[in-house]
XYZ file of N, CA, C and O in Angstrom:
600
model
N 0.836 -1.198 0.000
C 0.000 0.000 0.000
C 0.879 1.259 0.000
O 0.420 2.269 -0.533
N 2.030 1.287 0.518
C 2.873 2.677 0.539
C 3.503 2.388 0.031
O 4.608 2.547 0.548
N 3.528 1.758 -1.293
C 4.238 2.360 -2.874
C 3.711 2.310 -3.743
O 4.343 2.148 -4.787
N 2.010 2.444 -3.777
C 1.471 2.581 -4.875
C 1.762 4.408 -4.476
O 2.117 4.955 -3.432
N 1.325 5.096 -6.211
C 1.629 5.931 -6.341
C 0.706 7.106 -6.454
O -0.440 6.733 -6.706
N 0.817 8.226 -6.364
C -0.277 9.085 -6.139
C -0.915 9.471 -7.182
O -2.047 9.943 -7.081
N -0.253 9.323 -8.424
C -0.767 9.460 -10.049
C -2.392 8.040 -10.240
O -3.431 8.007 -10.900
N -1.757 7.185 -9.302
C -2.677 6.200 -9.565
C -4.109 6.439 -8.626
O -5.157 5.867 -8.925
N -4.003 7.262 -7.583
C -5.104 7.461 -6.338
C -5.703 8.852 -6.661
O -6.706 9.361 -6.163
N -4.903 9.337 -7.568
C -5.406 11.335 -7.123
C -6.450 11.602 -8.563
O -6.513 11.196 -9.723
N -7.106 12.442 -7.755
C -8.823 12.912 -9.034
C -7.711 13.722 -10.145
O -7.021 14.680 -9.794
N -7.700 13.250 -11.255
C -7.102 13.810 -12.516
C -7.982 14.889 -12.845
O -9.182 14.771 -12.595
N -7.475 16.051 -13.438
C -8.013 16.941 -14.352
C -9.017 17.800 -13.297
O -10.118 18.098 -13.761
N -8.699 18.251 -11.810
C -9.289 18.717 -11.385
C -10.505 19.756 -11.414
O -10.221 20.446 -12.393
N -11.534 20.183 -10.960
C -12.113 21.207 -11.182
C -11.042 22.550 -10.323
O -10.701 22.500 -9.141
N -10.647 23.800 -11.429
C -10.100 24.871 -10.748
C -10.987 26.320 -11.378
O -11.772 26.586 -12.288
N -10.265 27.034 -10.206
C -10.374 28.686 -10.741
C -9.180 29.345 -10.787
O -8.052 28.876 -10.633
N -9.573 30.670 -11.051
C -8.695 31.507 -11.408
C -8.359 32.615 -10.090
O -9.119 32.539 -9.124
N -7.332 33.547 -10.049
C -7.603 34.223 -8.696
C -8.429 35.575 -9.230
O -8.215 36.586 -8.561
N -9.157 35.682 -10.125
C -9.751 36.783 -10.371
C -11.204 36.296 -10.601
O -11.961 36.966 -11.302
N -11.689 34.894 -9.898
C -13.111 33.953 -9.994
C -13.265 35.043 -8.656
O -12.355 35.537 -7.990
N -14.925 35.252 -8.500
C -14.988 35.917 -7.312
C -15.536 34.676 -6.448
O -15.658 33.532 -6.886
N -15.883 35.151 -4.986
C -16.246 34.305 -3.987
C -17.495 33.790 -3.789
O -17.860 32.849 -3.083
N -18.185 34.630 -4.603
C -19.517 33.570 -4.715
C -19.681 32.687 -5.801
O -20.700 32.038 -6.039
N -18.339 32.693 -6.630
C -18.528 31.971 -7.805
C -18.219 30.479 -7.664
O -18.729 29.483 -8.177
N -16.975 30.696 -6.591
C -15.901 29.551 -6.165
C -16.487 28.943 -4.933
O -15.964 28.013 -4.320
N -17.820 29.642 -4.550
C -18.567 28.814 -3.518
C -19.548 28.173 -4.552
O -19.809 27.010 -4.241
N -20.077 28.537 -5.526
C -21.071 28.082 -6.101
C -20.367 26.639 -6.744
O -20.973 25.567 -6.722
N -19.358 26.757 -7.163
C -18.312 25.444 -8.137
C -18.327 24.442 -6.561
O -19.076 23.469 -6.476
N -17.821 24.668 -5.926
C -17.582 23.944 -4.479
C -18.872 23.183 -4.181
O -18.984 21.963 -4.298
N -19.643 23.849 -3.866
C -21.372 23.332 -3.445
C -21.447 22.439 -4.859
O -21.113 21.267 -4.686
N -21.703 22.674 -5.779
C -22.117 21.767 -6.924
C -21.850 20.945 -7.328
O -22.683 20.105 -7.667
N -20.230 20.745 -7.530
C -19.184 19.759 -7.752
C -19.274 19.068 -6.555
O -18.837 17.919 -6.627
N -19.769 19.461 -5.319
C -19.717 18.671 -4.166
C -18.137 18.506 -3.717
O -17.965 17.364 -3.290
N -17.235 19.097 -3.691
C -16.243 18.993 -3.571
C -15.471 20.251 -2.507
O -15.961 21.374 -2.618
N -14.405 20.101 -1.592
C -14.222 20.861 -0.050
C -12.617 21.999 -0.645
O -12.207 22.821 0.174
N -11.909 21.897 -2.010
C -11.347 22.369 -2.127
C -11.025 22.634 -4.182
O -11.312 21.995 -5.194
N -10.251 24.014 -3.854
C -10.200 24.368 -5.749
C -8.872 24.685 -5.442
O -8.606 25.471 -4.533
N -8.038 24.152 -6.106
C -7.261 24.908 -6.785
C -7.116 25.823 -8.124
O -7.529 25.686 -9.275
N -6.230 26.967 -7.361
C -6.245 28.533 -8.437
C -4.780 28.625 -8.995
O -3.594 28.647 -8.668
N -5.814 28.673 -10.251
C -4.315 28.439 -11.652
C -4.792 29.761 -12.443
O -5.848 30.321 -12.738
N -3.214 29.957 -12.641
C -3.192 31.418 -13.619
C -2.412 30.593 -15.017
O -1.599 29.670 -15.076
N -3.100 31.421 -16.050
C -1.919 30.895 -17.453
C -1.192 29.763 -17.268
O -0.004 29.625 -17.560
N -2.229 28.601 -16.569
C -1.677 26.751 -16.180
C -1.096 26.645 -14.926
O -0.939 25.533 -14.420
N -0.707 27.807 -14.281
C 0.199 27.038 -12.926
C -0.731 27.302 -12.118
O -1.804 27.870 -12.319
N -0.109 26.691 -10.797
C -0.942 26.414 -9.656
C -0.560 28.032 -9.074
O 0.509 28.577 -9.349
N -1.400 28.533 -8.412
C -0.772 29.967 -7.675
C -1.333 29.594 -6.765
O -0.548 29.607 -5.817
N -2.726 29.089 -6.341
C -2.947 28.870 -4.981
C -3.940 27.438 -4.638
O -3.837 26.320 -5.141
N -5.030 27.986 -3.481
C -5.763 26.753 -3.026
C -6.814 27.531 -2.282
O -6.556 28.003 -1.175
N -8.079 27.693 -2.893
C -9.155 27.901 -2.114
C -10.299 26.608 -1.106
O -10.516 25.583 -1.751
N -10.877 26.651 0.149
C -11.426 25.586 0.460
C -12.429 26.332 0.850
O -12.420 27.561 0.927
N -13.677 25.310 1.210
C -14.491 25.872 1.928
C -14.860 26.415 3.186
O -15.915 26.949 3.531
N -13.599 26.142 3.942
C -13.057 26.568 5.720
C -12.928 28.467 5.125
O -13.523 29.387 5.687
N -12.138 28.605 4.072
C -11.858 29.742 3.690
C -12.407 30.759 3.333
O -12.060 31.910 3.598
N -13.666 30.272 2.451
C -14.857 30.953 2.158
C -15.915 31.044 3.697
O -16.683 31.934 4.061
N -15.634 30.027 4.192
C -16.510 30.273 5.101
C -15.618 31.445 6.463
O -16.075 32.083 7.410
N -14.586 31.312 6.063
C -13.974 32.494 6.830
C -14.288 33.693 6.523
O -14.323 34.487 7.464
N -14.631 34.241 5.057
C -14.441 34.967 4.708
C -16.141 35.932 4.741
O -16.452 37.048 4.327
N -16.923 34.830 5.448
C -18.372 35.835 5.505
C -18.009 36.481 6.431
O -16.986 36.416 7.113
N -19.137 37.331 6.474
C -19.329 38.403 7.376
C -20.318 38.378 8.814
O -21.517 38.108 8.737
N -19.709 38.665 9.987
C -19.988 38.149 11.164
C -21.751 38.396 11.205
O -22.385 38.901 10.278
N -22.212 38.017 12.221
C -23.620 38.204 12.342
C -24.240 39.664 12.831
O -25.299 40.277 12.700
N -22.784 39.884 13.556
C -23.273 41.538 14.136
C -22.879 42.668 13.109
O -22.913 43.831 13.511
N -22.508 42.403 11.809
C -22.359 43.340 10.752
C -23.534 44.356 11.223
O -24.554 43.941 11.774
N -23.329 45.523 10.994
C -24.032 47.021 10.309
C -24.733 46.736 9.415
O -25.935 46.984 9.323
N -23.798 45.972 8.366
C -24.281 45.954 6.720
C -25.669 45.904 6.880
O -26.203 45.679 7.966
N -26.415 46.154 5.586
C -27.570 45.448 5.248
C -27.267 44.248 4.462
O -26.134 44.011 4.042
N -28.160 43.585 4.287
C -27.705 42.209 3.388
C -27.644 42.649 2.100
O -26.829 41.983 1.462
N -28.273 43.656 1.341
C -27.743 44.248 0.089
C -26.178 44.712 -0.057
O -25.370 44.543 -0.970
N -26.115 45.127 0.750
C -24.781 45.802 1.253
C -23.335 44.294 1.244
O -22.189 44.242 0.797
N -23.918 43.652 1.728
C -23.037 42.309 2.458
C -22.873 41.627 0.626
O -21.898 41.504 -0.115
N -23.875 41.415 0.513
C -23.978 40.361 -0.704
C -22.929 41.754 -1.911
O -21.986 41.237 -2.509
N -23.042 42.594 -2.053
C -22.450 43.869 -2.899
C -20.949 43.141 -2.952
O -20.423 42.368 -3.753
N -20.453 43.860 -1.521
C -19.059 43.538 -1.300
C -18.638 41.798 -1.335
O -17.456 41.621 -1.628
N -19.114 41.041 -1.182
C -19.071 39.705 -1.281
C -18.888 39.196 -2.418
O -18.108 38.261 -2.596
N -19.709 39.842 -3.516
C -19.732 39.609 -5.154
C -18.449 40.442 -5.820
O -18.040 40.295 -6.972
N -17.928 41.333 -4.839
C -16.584 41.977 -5.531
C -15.253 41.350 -5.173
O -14.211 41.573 -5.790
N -15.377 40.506 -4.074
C -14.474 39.821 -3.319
C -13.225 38.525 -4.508
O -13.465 37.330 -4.685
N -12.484 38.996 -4.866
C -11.627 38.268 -5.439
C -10.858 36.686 -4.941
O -10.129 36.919 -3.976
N -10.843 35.952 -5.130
C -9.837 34.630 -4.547
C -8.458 34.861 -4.299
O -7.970 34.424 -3.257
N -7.435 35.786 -5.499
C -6.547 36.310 -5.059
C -6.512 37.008 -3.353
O -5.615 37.143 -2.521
N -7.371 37.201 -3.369
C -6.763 38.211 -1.655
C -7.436 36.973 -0.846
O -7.271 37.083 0.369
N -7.954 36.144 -1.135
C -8.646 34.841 -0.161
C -7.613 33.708 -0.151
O -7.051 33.331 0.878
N -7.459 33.329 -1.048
C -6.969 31.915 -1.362
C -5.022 31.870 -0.873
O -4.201 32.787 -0.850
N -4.905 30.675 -0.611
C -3.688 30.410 0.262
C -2.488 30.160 -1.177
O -2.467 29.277 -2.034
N -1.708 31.188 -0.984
C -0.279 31.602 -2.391
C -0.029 30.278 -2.140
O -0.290 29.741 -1.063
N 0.635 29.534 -3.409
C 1.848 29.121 -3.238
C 1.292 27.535 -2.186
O 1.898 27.345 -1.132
N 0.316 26.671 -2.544
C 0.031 25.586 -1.769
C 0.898 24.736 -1.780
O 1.647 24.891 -2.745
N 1.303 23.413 -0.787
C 1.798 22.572 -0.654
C 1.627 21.477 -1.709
O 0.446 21.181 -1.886
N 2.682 20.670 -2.599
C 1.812 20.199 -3.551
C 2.962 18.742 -3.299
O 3.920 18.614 -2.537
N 2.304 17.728 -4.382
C 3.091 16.493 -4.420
C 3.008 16.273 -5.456
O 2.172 16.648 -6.278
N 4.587 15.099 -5.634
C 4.721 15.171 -7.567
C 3.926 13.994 -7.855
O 3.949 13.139 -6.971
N 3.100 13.702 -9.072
C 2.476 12.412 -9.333
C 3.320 11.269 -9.543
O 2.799 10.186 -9.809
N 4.497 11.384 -9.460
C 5.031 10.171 -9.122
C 5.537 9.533 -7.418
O 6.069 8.466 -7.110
N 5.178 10.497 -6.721
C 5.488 10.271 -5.609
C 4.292 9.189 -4.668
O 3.081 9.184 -4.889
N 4.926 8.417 -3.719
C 3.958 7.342 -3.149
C 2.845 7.757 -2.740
O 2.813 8.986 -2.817
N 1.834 7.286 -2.306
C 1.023 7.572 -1.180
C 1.114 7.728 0.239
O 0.426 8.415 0.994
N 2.411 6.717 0.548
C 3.192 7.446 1.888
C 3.443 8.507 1.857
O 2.922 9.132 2.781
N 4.342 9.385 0.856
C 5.238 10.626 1.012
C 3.636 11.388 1.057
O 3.332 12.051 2.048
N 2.606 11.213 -0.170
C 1.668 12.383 0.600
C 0.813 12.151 1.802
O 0.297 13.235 2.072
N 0.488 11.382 2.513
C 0.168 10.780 3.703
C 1.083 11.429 4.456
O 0.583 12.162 5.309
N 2.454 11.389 4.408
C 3.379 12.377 5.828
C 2.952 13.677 5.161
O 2.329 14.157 6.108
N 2.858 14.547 4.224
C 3.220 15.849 3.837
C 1.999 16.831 4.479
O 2.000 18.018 4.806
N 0.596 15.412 4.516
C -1.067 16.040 4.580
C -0.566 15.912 6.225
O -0.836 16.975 6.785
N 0.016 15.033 7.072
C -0.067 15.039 7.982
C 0.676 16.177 8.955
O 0.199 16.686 9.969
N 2.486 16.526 8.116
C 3.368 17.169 8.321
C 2.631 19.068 8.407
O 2.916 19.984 9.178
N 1.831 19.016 7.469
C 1.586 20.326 7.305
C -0.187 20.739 7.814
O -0.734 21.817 7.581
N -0.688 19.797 8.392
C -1.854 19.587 8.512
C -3.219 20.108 7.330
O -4.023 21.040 7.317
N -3.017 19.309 6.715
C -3.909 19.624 5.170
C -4.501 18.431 4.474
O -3.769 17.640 3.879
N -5.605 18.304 4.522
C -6.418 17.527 3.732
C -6.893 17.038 2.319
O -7.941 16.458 2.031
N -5.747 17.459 1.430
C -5.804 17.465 0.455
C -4.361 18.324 -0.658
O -4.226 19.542 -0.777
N -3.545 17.337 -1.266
C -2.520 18.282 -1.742
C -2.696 18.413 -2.843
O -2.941 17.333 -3.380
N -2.699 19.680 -3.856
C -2.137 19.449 -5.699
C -1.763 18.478 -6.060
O -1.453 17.584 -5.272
N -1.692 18.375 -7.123
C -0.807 16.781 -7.510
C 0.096 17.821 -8.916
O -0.413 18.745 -9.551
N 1.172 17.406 -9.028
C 1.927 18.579 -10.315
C 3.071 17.438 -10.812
O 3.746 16.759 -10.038
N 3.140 17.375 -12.594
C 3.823 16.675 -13.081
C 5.252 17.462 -12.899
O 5.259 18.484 -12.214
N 6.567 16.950 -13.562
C 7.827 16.998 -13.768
C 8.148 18.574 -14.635
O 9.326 18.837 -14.877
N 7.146 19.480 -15.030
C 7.008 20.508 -15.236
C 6.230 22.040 -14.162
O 6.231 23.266 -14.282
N 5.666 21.051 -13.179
C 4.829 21.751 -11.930
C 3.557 22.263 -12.707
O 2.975 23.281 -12.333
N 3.183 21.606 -13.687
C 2.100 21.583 -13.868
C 0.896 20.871 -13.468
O 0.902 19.640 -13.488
N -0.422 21.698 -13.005
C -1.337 20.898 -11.796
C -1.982 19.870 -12.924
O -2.204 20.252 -14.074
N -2.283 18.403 -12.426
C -2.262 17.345 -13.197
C -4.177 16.746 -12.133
O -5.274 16.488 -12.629
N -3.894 16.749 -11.192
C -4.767 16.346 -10.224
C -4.598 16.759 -8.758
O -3.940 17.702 -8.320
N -5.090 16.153 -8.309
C -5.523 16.492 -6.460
C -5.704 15.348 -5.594
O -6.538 14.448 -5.698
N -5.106 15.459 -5.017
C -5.194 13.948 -3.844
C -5.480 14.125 -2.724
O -4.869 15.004 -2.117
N -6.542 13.332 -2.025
C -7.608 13.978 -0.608
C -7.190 12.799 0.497
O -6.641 11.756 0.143
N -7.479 13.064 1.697
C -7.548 11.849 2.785
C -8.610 11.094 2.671
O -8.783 10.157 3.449
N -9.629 11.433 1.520
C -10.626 10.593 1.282
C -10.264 9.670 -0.100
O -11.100 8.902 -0.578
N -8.867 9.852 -0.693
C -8.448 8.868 -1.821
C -7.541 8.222 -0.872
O -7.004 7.236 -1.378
N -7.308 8.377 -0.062
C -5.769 7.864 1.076
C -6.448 6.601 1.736
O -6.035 5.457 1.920
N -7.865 7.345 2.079
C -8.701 6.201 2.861
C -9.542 5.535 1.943
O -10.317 4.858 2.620
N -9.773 5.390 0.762
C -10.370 4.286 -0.332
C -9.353 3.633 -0.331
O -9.545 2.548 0.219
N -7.914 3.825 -0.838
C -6.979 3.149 -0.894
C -6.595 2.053 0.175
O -6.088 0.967 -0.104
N -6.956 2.561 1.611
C -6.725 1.691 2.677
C -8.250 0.602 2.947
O -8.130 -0.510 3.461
N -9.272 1.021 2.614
C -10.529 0.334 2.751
C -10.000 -0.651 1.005
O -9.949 -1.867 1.192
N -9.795 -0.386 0.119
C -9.679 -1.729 -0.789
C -8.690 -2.362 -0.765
O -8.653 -3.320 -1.538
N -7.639 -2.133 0.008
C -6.385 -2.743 0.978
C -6.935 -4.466 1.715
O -6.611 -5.652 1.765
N -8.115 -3.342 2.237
C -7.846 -4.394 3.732
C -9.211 -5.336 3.103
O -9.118 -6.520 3.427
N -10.378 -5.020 2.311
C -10.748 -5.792 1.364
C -10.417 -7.012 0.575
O -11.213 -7.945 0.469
N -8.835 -6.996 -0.167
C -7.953 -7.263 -0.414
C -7.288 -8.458 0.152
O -6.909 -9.506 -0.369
N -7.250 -7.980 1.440
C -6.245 -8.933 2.336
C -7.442 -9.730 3.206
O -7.005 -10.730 3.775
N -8.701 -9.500 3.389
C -9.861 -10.205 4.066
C -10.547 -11.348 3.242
O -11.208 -12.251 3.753
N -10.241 -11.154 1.536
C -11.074 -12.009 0.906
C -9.849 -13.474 0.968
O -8.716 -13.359 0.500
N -10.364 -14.804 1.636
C -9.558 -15.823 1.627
C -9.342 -16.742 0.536
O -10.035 -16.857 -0.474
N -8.078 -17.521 0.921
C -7.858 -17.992 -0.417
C -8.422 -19.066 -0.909
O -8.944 -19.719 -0.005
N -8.567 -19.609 -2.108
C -9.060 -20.500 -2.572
C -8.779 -22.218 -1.732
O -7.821 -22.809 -1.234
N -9.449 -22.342 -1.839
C -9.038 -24.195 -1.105
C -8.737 -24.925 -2.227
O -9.551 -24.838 -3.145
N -7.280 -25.982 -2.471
C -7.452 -26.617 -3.600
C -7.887 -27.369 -4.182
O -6.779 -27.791 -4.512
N -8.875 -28.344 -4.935
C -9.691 -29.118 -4.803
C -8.920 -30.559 -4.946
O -7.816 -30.712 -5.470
N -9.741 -31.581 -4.367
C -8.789 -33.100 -4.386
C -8.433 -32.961 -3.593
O -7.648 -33.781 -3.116
């Protein structure tokens, strides 16, 4: 199990944005896709990593002034560039599922980029591909062996 490789476990061809997607756009892709994180690519590279911890950081408290016209205004002008985390932690698709298993653990993150031999973003690998991988593991090793006949 810790040398299969992360090219083989990680969601290819991710859903991303851009850092000039605004914040209700990159909540709307998130909710729909059903999915807890985007990575933000400019002209192909990775520049950052928006999640939904982030967006949800980024509302506005309950004791706002605002009016909700007001709230939703500034919210719809709100860029990912000034939200989203520069420069994310990423792993190469040839690297194991161990090395990203320590890196998600090392840096506490649930999910890394995946970037080929050019650092170009290729896919995304979650603790929820880490843990399919370990549930068809132990699947694997539970189904017994054949009895020989005669």
């Amino acid at each position: 199990m810790k040398q299969e490789l992360v090219r083989e476990w990680m969601t290819p061809e991710p859903i991303t944005a851009t850092p000039d997607t605004t914040l209700p756009h990159a909540h709307r892709l998130l909710m729909e896709n059903r999915i807890r994180r985007l990575p933000v690519v400019e002209k192909g590279r990775l520049v950052g990593i928006i999640t939904r911890g982030d967006i949800r950081g980024a509302q506005p408290s309950d004791a706002t002034s605002l009016t909700i016209w007001e709230m939703n205004y500034l919210l719809s002008q709100l860029k990912l560039k000034s939200l989203m985390t520069p420069r994310p932690i990423t792993v190469h698709e040839d690297a194991t599922i161990a090395e990203a298993a320590r890196l998600m653990l090392r840096h506490k993150v649930s999910g890394l980029p995946v970037v080929d031999a050019g650092d170009t973003l290729v896919g995304i690998i979650t603790e929820s591909d880490i843990f399919r991988l370990v549930v068809r593991t132990w699947q694997e090793e539970a189904v017994p062996e054949p009895v020989p006949a005669g």
